[in-house]
C-alpha cells in the first residue's frame, strides 16, 4: 500500500480545511498569538538563539511560534499544501524560517544538518510505520548534547475508541473527517499505526537519546475528542468509570555526546 500517498492526499485536504478553522485560529495567530501550549513552553524551556527543527510541523503555527520566542526554526512536513501555507504565513509575518516538504524518513536520509533542538507534537507519531527509523532520524538531526522534545497524545486513549494500543505491522486504514469544528463533512482515507510509550522510549534510547523526563497528563490542551469536559480553562478531560484517562505524554531527552 502506498501509505505516503494516501496520507499526503488527506493531509493536503486537511491543511486547507484547518487554515479556515476556529480550532487553529490563524487570525489570532497573525494578530500576535502563540499556538504553543503551556506544557511544551514550560517543559522545553528557553529556545532563544537555538536552532530548532520541527518535525511534522503541519502549516507552521507552532514552528513560527517558536520563532517568535527567538528560535532559528526549520519545519518539515509531508503535505505540500501545509508547507506552502507555512511559507506564506512566515513571509506575511516577516519571521525568519525554513520550511521543507518531505517525508520524515526521506528528510532524515537526504538532508544534512544538526540542530540544537528537535521538536514534534500532538498527533505526529501515528502517521509513521517504523518508530525505530523515526528515532534514528531524530538522533541524526540533533547535535551531540542537543535536546529532543515531544508532546504527544497518549496511546492509552486509543483503546477506548476501538484502536490497538500495541503496534501492529499493518496500518489501521479508515475513512474519517478531521478534528477541527469545520472538518466533519468530507471523509478522507487515513493510514495510521499505534506506538505504545515503551516502544517510543526504547527506540529513542537505542538511537542514542538519554531520556531525562517522561510525563503523563490527565488532560489535553485541545478539545479534539468526543465527550471531553473542560474542567479548567484550556484543559480537556475524559474519564472512565470515574477515573481520568491519560491523554497526553511528553518526553524530553538529550543526545549523548
Ligand atoms: C496532526 S499534524 C501535527 C499537528 C501539529 N501539532 C499541529 O497541530 O500543528 C500531523 C502532521 O504530520 C504530517 N505527516 C504525516 N505523515 C508524515 C510523514 N511521513 N512525513 C512528514 N510529515 C508527515 C501531516 O502532513 C501533518 O501535517
PDB file of C-alpha atoms and ligand atoms in Angstrom:
ATOM      1  CA  UNK A   1       0.000   0.000   0.000  1.00  0.00           C
ATOM      2  CA  UNK A   2       1.249   3.464  -0.853  1.00  0.00           C
ATOM      3  CA  UNK A   3       0.550   4.845   2.622  1.00  0.00           C
ATOM      4  CA  UNK A   4       2.596   8.004   1.985  1.00  0.00           C
ATOM      5  CA  UNK A   5       0.492   8.999  -0.983  1.00  0.00           C
ATOM      6  CA  UNK A   6      -2.772   8.160   0.813  1.00  0.00           C
ATOM      7  CA  UNK A   7      -1.796  10.288   3.807  1.00  0.00           C
ATOM      8  CA  UNK A   8      -0.354  13.103   1.700  1.00  0.00           C
ATOM      9  CA  UNK A   9      -3.624  13.475  -0.224  1.00  0.00           C
ATOM     10  CA  UNK A  10      -5.600  13.547   3.021  1.00  0.00           C
ATOM     11  CA  UNK A  11      -3.208  15.933   4.810  1.00  0.00           C
ATOM     12  CA  UNK A  12      -3.246  18.298   1.838  1.00  0.00           C
ATOM     13  CA  UNK A  13      -7.046  18.409   2.143  1.00  0.00           C
ATOM     14  CA  UNK A  14      -6.913  18.667   5.924  1.00  0.00           C
ATOM     15  CA  UNK A  15      -4.423  21.553   5.746  1.00  0.00           C
ATOM     16  CA  UNK A  16      -6.851  23.543   3.571  1.00  0.00           C
ATOM     17  CA  UNK A  17      -9.713  22.883   5.997  1.00  0.00           C
ATOM     18  CA  UNK A  18      -7.587  23.632   9.068  1.00  0.00           C
ATOM     19  CA  UNK A  19      -6.406  27.037   7.867  1.00  0.00           C
ATOM     20  CA  UNK A  20     -10.045  28.193   7.850  1.00  0.00           C
ATOM     21  CA  UNK A  21     -10.940  26.629  11.201  1.00  0.00           C
ATOM     22  CA  UNK A  22     -11.631  28.275  14.547  1.00  0.00           C
ATOM     23  CA  UNK A  23      -9.630  25.421  16.062  1.00  0.00           C
ATOM     24  CA  UNK A  24      -6.369  26.759  14.562  1.00  0.00           C
ATOM     25  CA  UNK A  25      -7.379  30.449  14.843  1.00  0.00           C
ATOM     26  CA  UNK A  26      -4.989  31.726  12.164  1.00  0.00           C
ATOM     27  CA  UNK A  27      -6.386  35.231  12.598  1.00  0.00           C
ATOM     28  CA  UNK A  28      -5.442  35.264  16.280  1.00  0.00           C
ATOM     29  CA  UNK A  29      -2.003  33.919  15.380  1.00  0.00           C
ATOM     30  CA  UNK A  30      -1.482  36.645  12.771  1.00  0.00           C
ATOM     31  CA  UNK A  31      -2.548  39.123  15.444  1.00  0.00           C
ATOM     32  CA  UNK A  32       0.382  38.039  17.622  1.00  0.00           C
ATOM     33  CA  UNK A  33      -0.943  34.975  19.470  1.00  0.00           C
ATOM     34  CA  UNK A  34       1.072  31.825  20.093  1.00  0.00           C
ATOM     35  CA  UNK A  35      -0.251  28.410  19.101  1.00  0.00           C
ATOM     36  CA  UNK A  36       2.012  26.679  21.629  1.00  0.00           C
ATOM     37  CA  UNK A  37       0.611  25.127  24.793  1.00  0.00           C
ATOM     38  CA  UNK A  38       1.769  25.728  28.370  1.00  0.00           C
ATOM     39  CA  UNK A  39       3.006  22.131  28.574  1.00  0.00           C
ATOM     40  CA  UNK A  40       5.704  22.401  25.897  1.00  0.00           C
ATOM     41  CA  UNK A  41       6.611  26.020  26.648  1.00  0.00           C
ATOM     42  CA  UNK A  42       7.284  25.099  30.296  1.00  0.00           C
ATOM     43  CA  UNK A  43       8.942  21.732  29.685  1.00  0.00           C
ATOM     44  CA  UNK A  44      11.110  22.549  26.677  1.00  0.00           C
ATOM     45  CA  UNK A  45      12.293  25.803  28.228  1.00  0.00           C
ATOM     46  CA  UNK A  46      14.427  28.519  26.631  1.00  0.00           C
ATOM     47  CA  UNK A  47      14.779  28.273  22.840  1.00  0.00           C
ATOM     48  CA  UNK A  48      16.078  31.770  22.084  1.00  0.00           C
ATOM     49  CA  UNK A  49      19.189  31.695  19.882  1.00  0.00           C
ATOM     50  CA  UNK A  50      18.867  27.942  19.304  1.00  0.00           C
ATOM     51  CA  UNK A  51      18.386  26.124  16.019  1.00  0.00           C
ATOM     52  CA  UNK A  52      15.099  24.214  16.243  1.00  0.00           C
ATOM     53  CA  UNK A  53      13.854  21.521  13.872  1.00  0.00           C
ATOM     54  CA  UNK A  54      10.105  20.943  13.983  1.00  0.00           C
ATOM     55  CA  UNK A  55       9.246  17.512  12.570  1.00  0.00           C
ATOM     56  CA  UNK A  56       5.710  17.176  11.131  1.00  0.00           C
ATOM     57  CA  UNK A  57       5.128  20.897  11.503  1.00  0.00           C
ATOM     58  CA  UNK A  58       1.754  20.957   9.705  1.00  0.00           C
ATOM     59  CA  UNK A  59       1.206  24.516   8.390  1.00  0.00           C
ATOM     60  CA  UNK A  60       3.752  26.004  10.700  1.00  0.00           C
ATOM     61  CA  UNK A  61       1.886  27.779  13.502  1.00  0.00           C
ATOM     62  CA  UNK A  62       3.878  26.085  16.273  1.00  0.00           C
ATOM     63  CA  UNK A  63       7.118  26.426  14.293  1.00  0.00           C
ATOM     64  CA  UNK A  64       6.558  30.149  13.842  1.00  0.00           C
ATOM     65  CA  UNK A  65       5.508  30.479  17.485  1.00  0.00           C
ATOM     66  CA  UNK A  66       8.946  29.090  18.454  1.00  0.00           C
ATOM     67  CA  UNK A  67      10.459  31.633  16.031  1.00  0.00           C
ATOM     68  CA  UNK A  68       8.616  34.374  17.881  1.00  0.00           C
ATOM     69  CA  UNK A  69      10.334  33.116  21.039  1.00  0.00           C
ATOM     70  CA  UNK A  70      13.705  33.595  19.363  1.00  0.00           C
ATOM     71  CA  UNK A  71      14.459  30.171  17.863  1.00  0.00           C
ATOM     72  CA  UNK A  72      16.042  29.787  14.434  1.00  0.00           C
ATOM     73  CA  UNK A  73      13.406  27.429  13.016  1.00  0.00           C
ATOM     74  CA  UNK A  74      13.114  24.763  10.324  1.00  0.00           C
ATOM     75  CA  UNK A  75       9.836  22.919   9.774  1.00  0.00           C
ATOM     76  CA  UNK A  76       9.362  19.672   7.853  1.00  0.00           C
ATOM     77  CA  UNK A  77       6.093  18.153   6.701  1.00  0.00           C
ATOM     78  CA  UNK A  78       4.765  15.698   4.121  1.00  0.00           C
ATOM     79  CA  UNK A  79       1.949  17.980   2.958  1.00  0.00           C
ATOM     80  CA  UNK A  80       2.912  20.465   0.241  1.00  0.00           C
ATOM     81  CA  UNK A  81      -0.268  22.458   0.957  1.00  0.00           C
ATOM     82  CA  UNK A  82       0.749  22.735   4.626  1.00  0.00           C
ATOM     83  CA  UNK A  83       4.327  23.739   3.769  1.00  0.00           C
ATOM     84  CA  UNK A  84       3.223  26.319   1.164  1.00  0.00           C
ATOM     85  CA  UNK A  85       0.854  27.814   3.760  1.00  0.00           C
ATOM     86  CA  UNK A  86       3.611  27.902   6.382  1.00  0.00           C
ATOM     87  CA  UNK A  87       5.913  29.725   3.963  1.00  0.00           C
ATOM     88  CA  UNK A  88       3.198  32.292   3.188  1.00  0.00           C
ATOM     89  CA  UNK A  89       2.468  32.909   6.876  1.00  0.00           C
ATOM     90  CA  UNK A  90       6.169  33.292   7.588  1.00  0.00           C
ATOM     91  CA  UNK A  91       6.513  35.816   4.778  1.00  0.00           C
ATOM     92  CA  UNK A  92       3.395  37.684   5.881  1.00  0.00           C
ATOM     93  CA  UNK A  93       4.747  37.977   9.430  1.00  0.00           C
ATOM     94  CA  UNK A  94       8.328  38.709   8.404  1.00  0.00           C
ATOM     95  CA  UNK A  95       9.591  35.827  10.532  1.00  0.00           C
ATOM     96  CA  UNK A  96      12.857  34.119   9.616  1.00  0.00           C
ATOM     97  CA  UNK A  97      12.238  30.406   8.913  1.00  0.00           C
ATOM     98  CA  UNK A  98      12.846  27.443   6.585  1.00  0.00           C
ATOM     99  CA  UNK A  99      10.062  25.050   5.611  1.00  0.00           C
ATOM    100  CA  UNK A 100      10.769  21.805   3.777  1.00  0.00           C
ATOM    101  CA  UNK A 101       8.227  19.493   2.178  1.00  0.00           C
ATOM    102  CA  UNK A 102       9.413  15.912   2.698  1.00  0.00           C
ATOM    103  CA  UNK A 103       8.501  12.583   4.160  1.00  0.00           C
ATOM    104  CA  UNK A 104      10.129  12.426   7.589  1.00  0.00           C
ATOM    105  CA  UNK A 105      12.229   9.374   6.753  1.00  0.00           C
ATOM    106  CA  UNK A 106      13.385  10.869   3.461  1.00  0.00           C
ATOM    107  CA  UNK A 107      14.281  14.095   5.271  1.00  0.00           C
ATOM    108  CA  UNK A 108      16.412  12.083   7.714  1.00  0.00           C
ATOM    109  CA  UNK A 109      18.158  10.252   4.884  1.00  0.00           C
ATOM    110  CA  UNK A 110      18.727  13.117   2.482  1.00  0.00           C
ATOM    111  CA  UNK A 111      19.033  16.397   4.364  1.00  0.00           C
ATOM    112  CA  UNK A 112      22.153  17.413   6.266  1.00  0.00           C
ATOM    113  CA  UNK A 113      22.109  19.498   9.383  1.00  0.00           C
ATOM    114  CA  UNK A 114      22.313  19.127  13.128  1.00  0.00           C
ATOM    115  CA  UNK A 115      20.041  21.170  15.357  1.00  0.00           C
ATOM    116  CA  UNK A 116      20.131  22.261  19.000  1.00  0.00           C
ATOM    117  CA  UNK A 117      16.508  21.181  19.445  1.00  0.00           C
ATOM    118  CA  UNK A 118      14.278  18.670  17.685  1.00  0.00           C
ATOM    119  CA  UNK A 119      10.599  19.209  18.498  1.00  0.00           C
ATOM    120  CA  UNK A 120       7.446  17.343  17.494  1.00  0.00           C
ATOM    121  CA  UNK A 121       3.937  17.329  18.900  1.00  0.00           C
ATOM    122  CA  UNK A 122       0.292  16.284  19.173  1.00  0.00           C
ATOM    123  CA  UNK A 123      -0.703  13.769  16.538  1.00  0.00           C
ATOM    124  CA  UNK A 124       2.659  13.096  14.918  1.00  0.00           C
ATOM    125  CA  UNK A 125       3.759   9.507  15.593  1.00  0.00           C
ATOM    126  CA  UNK A 126       0.654   7.655  14.402  1.00  0.00           C
ATOM    127  CA  UNK A 127       1.479   8.525  10.769  1.00  0.00           C
ATOM    128  CA  UNK A 128       4.796   6.686  10.890  1.00  0.00           C
ATOM    129  CA  UNK A 129       5.076   2.915  10.373  1.00  0.00           C
ATOM    130  CA  UNK A 130       8.534   2.436  11.920  1.00  0.00           C
ATOM    131  CA  UNK A 131       9.247   4.034  15.299  1.00  0.00           C
ATOM    132  CA  UNK A 132      12.920   2.940  15.259  1.00  0.00           C
ATOM    133  CA  UNK A 133      13.512   4.705  11.969  1.00  0.00           C
ATOM    134  CA  UNK A 134      11.784   7.789  13.398  1.00  0.00           C
ATOM    135  CA  UNK A 135      14.010   7.767  16.500  1.00  0.00           C
ATOM    136  CA  UNK A 136      17.122   7.306  14.326  1.00  0.00           C
ATOM    137  CA  UNK A 137      16.020  10.348  12.302  1.00  0.00           C
ATOM    138  CA  UNK A 138      15.583  12.393  15.480  1.00  0.00           C
ATOM    139  CA  UNK A 139      19.061  11.398  16.704  1.00  0.00           C
ATOM    140  CA  UNK A 140      20.691  12.087  13.333  1.00  0.00           C
ATOM    141  CA  UNK A 141      19.208  15.596  13.249  1.00  0.00           C
ATOM    142  CA  UNK A 142      20.445  16.536  16.740  1.00  0.00           C
ATOM    143  CA  UNK A 143      23.824  17.944  17.700  1.00  0.00           C
ATOM    144  CA  UNK A 144      25.576  15.949  20.424  1.00  0.00           C
ATOM    145  CA  UNK A 145      24.144  17.364  23.654  1.00  0.00           C
ATOM    146  CA  UNK A 146      21.088  18.701  21.776  1.00  0.00           C
ATOM    147  CA  UNK A 147      17.576  18.396  23.177  1.00  0.00           C
ATOM    148  CA  UNK A 148      14.724  16.265  21.881  1.00  0.00           C
ATOM    149  CA  UNK A 149      11.178  17.059  22.993  1.00  0.00           C
ATOM    150  CA  UNK A 150       7.816  15.509  22.168  1.00  0.00           C
ATOM    151  CA  UNK A 151       4.316  16.240  23.498  1.00  0.00           C
ATOM    152  CA  UNK A 152       2.008  13.573  22.097  1.00  0.00           C
ATOM    153  CA  UNK A 153      -1.473  12.139  22.538  1.00  0.00           C
ATOM    154  CA  UNK A 154      -1.358   9.222  24.955  1.00  0.00           C
ATOM    155  CA  UNK A 155      -1.921   5.917  23.128  1.00  0.00           C
ATOM    156  CA  UNK A 156      -3.782   4.519  26.159  1.00  0.00           C
ATOM    157  CA  UNK A 157      -6.732   6.586  24.981  1.00  0.00           C
ATOM    158  CA  UNK A 158      -6.849   4.588  21.722  1.00  0.00           C
ATOM    159  CA  UNK A 159      -8.199   1.509  23.483  1.00  0.00           C
ATOM    160  CA  UNK A 160     -11.375   3.393  24.428  1.00  0.00           C
ATOM    161  CA  UNK A 161     -12.003   4.362  20.831  1.00  0.00           C
ATOM    162  CA  UNK A 162     -11.506   0.983  19.205  1.00  0.00           C
ATOM    163  CA  UNK A 163      -7.849   1.081  18.178  1.00  0.00           C
ATOM    164  CA  UNK A 164      -4.925  -1.121  19.161  1.00  0.00           C
ATOM    165  CA  UNK A 165      -2.664   0.073  21.980  1.00  0.00           C
ATOM    166  CA  UNK A 166       0.188  -2.139  20.784  1.00  0.00           C
ATOM    167  CA  UNK A 167       1.969  -1.715  17.480  1.00  0.00           C
ATOM    168  CA  UNK A 168       0.718  -3.730  14.516  1.00  0.00           C
ATOM    169  CA  UNK A 169       2.690  -4.025  11.294  1.00  0.00           C
ATOM    170  CA  UNK A 170      -0.318  -3.369   9.079  1.00  0.00           C
ATOM    171  CA  UNK A 171      -1.793   0.121   9.309  1.00  0.00           C
ATOM    172  CA  UNK A 172      -5.254   0.903  10.525  1.00  0.00           C
ATOM    173  CA  UNK A 173      -6.927   2.337   7.416  1.00  0.00           C
ATOM    174  CA  UNK A 174     -10.137   4.287   7.843  1.00  0.00           C
ATOM    175  CA  UNK A 175     -12.291   6.981   6.321  1.00  0.00           C
ATOM    176  CA  UNK A 176     -12.769   9.887   8.666  1.00  0.00           C
ATOM    177  CA  UNK A 177     -13.416  13.604   8.831  1.00  0.00           C
ATOM    178  CA  UNK A 178     -10.845  15.800  10.502  1.00  0.00           C
ATOM    179  CA  UNK A 179     -10.734  17.032  14.096  1.00  0.00           C
ATOM    180  CA  UNK A 180     -11.496  20.699  13.531  1.00  0.00           C
ATOM    181  CA  UNK A 181     -15.039  22.018  14.014  1.00  0.00           C
ATOM    182  CA  UNK A 182     -15.395  22.584  10.224  1.00  0.00           C
ATOM    183  CA  UNK A 183     -13.976  19.203   9.247  1.00  0.00           C
ATOM    184  CA  UNK A 184     -16.679  16.568   9.586  1.00  0.00           C
ATOM    185  CA  UNK A 185     -18.291  16.737   6.142  1.00  0.00           C
ATOM    186  CA  UNK A 186     -15.516  15.336   3.987  1.00  0.00           C
ATOM    187  CA  UNK A 187     -14.340  11.784   4.740  1.00  0.00           C
ATOM    188  CA  UNK A 188     -10.660  11.217   3.998  1.00  0.00           C
ATOM    189  CA  UNK A 189      -8.666   7.981   3.909  1.00  0.00           C
ATOM    190  CA  UNK A 190      -6.030   7.764   6.627  1.00  0.00           C
ATOM    191  CA  UNK A 191      -3.392   5.119   7.347  1.00  0.00           C
ATOM    192  CA  UNK A 192      -2.114   5.090  10.938  1.00  0.00           C
ATOM    193  CA  UNK A 193      -0.035   2.953  13.314  1.00  0.00           C
ATOM    194  CA  UNK A 194      -0.108   2.665  17.100  1.00  0.00           C
ATOM    195  CA  UNK A 195       3.119   3.143  19.070  1.00  0.00           C
ATOM    196  CA  UNK A 196       2.967   2.286  22.773  1.00  0.00           C
ATOM    197  CA  UNK A 197       5.025   4.510  25.052  1.00  0.00           C
ATOM    198  CA  UNK A 198       7.520   1.707  25.805  1.00  0.00           C
ATOM    199  CA  UNK A 199       8.291   1.407  22.054  1.00  0.00           C
ATOM    200  CA  UNK A 200       8.833   5.162  21.770  1.00  0.00           C
ATOM    201  CA  UNK A 201      11.098   5.307  24.833  1.00  0.00           C
ATOM    202  CA  UNK A 202      13.112   2.237  23.835  1.00  0.00           C
ATOM    203  CA  UNK A 203      13.525   3.442  20.242  1.00  0.00           C
ATOM    204  CA  UNK A 204      14.878   6.782  21.497  1.00  0.00           C
ATOM    205  CA  UNK A 205      17.270   5.087  23.931  1.00  0.00           C
ATOM    206  CA  UNK A 206      18.518   2.732  21.202  1.00  0.00           C
ATOM    207  CA  UNK A 207      19.049   5.717  18.891  1.00  0.00           C
ATOM    208  CA  UNK A 208      21.330   7.395  21.466  1.00  0.00           C
ATOM    209  CA  UNK A 209      18.922   9.752  23.229  1.00  0.00           C
ATOM    210  CA  UNK A 210      19.181   9.878  27.017  1.00  0.00           C
ATOM    211  CA  UNK A 211      15.670  10.345  28.409  1.00  0.00           C
ATOM    212  CA  UNK A 212      15.683  12.997  31.130  1.00  0.00           C
ATOM    213  CA  UNK A 213      11.938  13.427  31.625  1.00  0.00           C
ATOM    214  CA  UNK A 214       8.733  11.466  30.943  1.00  0.00           C
ATOM    215  CA  UNK A 215       5.382  12.919  31.984  1.00  0.00           C
ATOM    216  CA  UNK A 216       1.745  11.892  31.592  1.00  0.00           C
ATOM    217  CA  UNK A 217      -1.208  14.272  31.775  1.00  0.00           C
ATOM    218  CA  UNK A 218      -4.870  13.560  32.541  1.00  0.00           C
ATOM    219  CA  UNK A 219      -5.980  16.355  30.206  1.00  0.00           C
ATOM    220  CA  UNK A 220      -5.470  17.546  26.648  1.00  0.00           C
ATOM    221  CA  UNK A 221      -4.959  21.194  25.753  1.00  0.00           C
ATOM    222  CA  UNK A 222      -7.094  20.501  22.663  1.00  0.00           C
ATOM    223  CA  UNK A 223     -10.812  19.824  22.665  1.00  0.00           C
ATOM    224  CA  UNK A 224     -10.489  17.219  19.949  1.00  0.00           C
ATOM    225  CA  UNK A 225     -12.184  14.018  21.173  1.00  0.00           C
ATOM    226  CA  UNK A 226     -15.889  13.338  21.704  1.00  0.00           C
ATOM    227  CA  UNK A 227     -17.132  13.741  25.264  1.00  0.00           C
ATOM    228  CA  UNK A 228     -14.343  15.946  26.628  1.00  0.00           C
ATOM    229  CA  UNK A 229     -15.034  18.064  29.684  1.00  0.00           C
ATOM    230  CA  UNK A 230     -13.239  21.410  30.176  1.00  0.00           C
ATOM    231  CA  UNK A 231     -12.733  21.370  33.943  1.00  0.00           C
ATOM    232  CA  UNK A 232     -10.107  24.099  33.960  1.00  0.00           C
ATOM    233  CA  UNK A 233      -9.635  26.684  31.214  1.00  0.00           C
ATOM    234  CA  UNK A 234      -7.878  25.029  28.261  1.00  0.00           C
ATOM    235  CA  UNK A 235      -7.706  21.617  29.945  1.00  0.00           C
ATOM    236  CA  UNK A 236      -9.999  18.949  28.499  1.00  0.00           C
ATOM    237  CA  UNK A 237     -10.572  15.692  30.389  1.00  0.00           C
ATOM    238  CA  UNK A 238     -12.079  12.303  29.609  1.00  0.00           C
ATOM    239  CA  UNK A 239     -12.919   9.815  32.322  1.00  0.00           C
ATOM    240  CA  UNK A 240     -13.762   6.120  32.512  1.00  0.00           C
ATOM    241  CA  UNK A 241     -15.711   4.716  35.500  1.00  0.00           C
ATOM    242  CA  UNK A 242     -14.952   7.901  37.414  1.00  0.00           C
ATOM    243  CA  UNK A 243     -11.196   7.956  36.767  1.00  0.00           C
ATOM    244  CA  UNK A 244      -9.299  10.251  34.399  1.00  0.00           C
ATOM    245  CA  UNK A 245      -7.834   8.725  31.235  1.00  0.00           C
ATOM    246  CA  UNK A 246      -4.232   9.715  30.464  1.00  0.00           C
ATOM    247  CA  UNK A 247      -4.467  11.912  27.377  1.00  0.00           C
ATOM    248  CA  UNK A 248      -1.019  13.404  26.817  1.00  0.00           C
ATOM    249  CA  UNK A 249       2.538  12.250  27.432  1.00  0.00           C
ATOM    250  CA  UNK A 250       5.752  14.166  26.997  1.00  0.00           C
ATOM    251  CA  UNK A 251       9.363  13.053  26.673  1.00  0.00           C
ATOM    252  CA  UNK A 252      12.458  15.188  26.964  1.00  0.00           C
ATOM    253  CA  UNK A 253      15.846  13.737  26.074  1.00  0.00           C
ATOM    254  CA  UNK A 254      19.403  14.703  25.280  1.00  0.00           C
ATOM    255  CA  UNK A 255      21.544  13.245  22.512  1.00  0.00           C
ATOM    256  CA  UNK A 256      24.536  11.511  24.061  1.00  0.00           C
ATOM    257  CA  UNK A 257      27.859  13.295  23.335  1.00  0.00           C
TER     258      UNK A 257
HETATM  259  C1  LIG B   1      -1.657  16.263  13.491  1.00  0.00           C
HETATM  260  S1  LIG B   1      -0.492  17.069  12.492  1.00  0.00           S
HETATM  261  C2  LIG B   1       0.688  17.657  13.596  1.00  0.00           C
HETATM  262  C3  LIG B   1      -0.013  18.560  14.447  1.00  0.00           C
HETATM  263  C4  LIG B   1       0.707  19.752  14.880  1.00  0.00           C
HETATM  264  N1  LIG B   1       0.978  19.573  16.277  1.00  0.00           N
HETATM  265  C5  LIG B   1      -0.195  20.933  14.651  1.00  0.00           C
HETATM  266  O1  LIG B   1      -1.343  20.918  15.090  1.00  0.00           O
HETATM  267  O2  LIG B   1       0.218  21.856  14.015  1.00  0.00           O
HETATM  268  C6  LIG B   1       0.383  15.750  11.729  1.00  0.00           C
HETATM  269  C7  LIG B   1       1.280  16.221  10.583  1.00  0.00           C
HETATM  270  O3  LIG B   1       2.107  15.121  10.199  1.00  0.00           O
HETATM  271  C8  LIG B   1       2.335  15.234   8.807  1.00  0.00           C
HETATM  272  N2  LIG B   1       2.801  13.950   8.313  1.00  0.00           N
HETATM  273  C9  LIG B   1       2.104  12.791   8.191  1.00  0.00           C
HETATM  274  N3  LIG B   1       2.897  11.824   7.711  1.00  0.00           N
HETATM  275  C10 LIG B   1       4.128  12.360   7.537  1.00  0.00           C
HETATM  276  C11 LIG B   1       5.370  11.868   7.051  1.00  0.00           C
HETATM  277  N4  LIG B   1       5.510  10.606   6.661  1.00  0.00           N
HETATM  278  N5  LIG B   1       6.427  12.715   6.998  1.00  0.00           N
HETATM  279  C12 LIG B   1       6.307  14.011   7.384  1.00  0.00           C
HETATM  280  N6  LIG B   1       5.150  14.547   7.848  1.00  0.00           N
HETATM  281  C13 LIG B   1       4.071  13.731   7.921  1.00  0.00           C
HETATM  282  C14 LIG B   1       0.998  15.673   8.252  1.00  0.00           C
HETATM  283  O4  LIG B   1       1.112  16.235   6.968  1.00  0.00           O
HETATM  284  C15 LIG B   1       0.520  16.650   9.334  1.00  0.00           C
HETATM  285  O5  LIG B   1       0.830  17.974   8.995  1.00  0.00           O
END
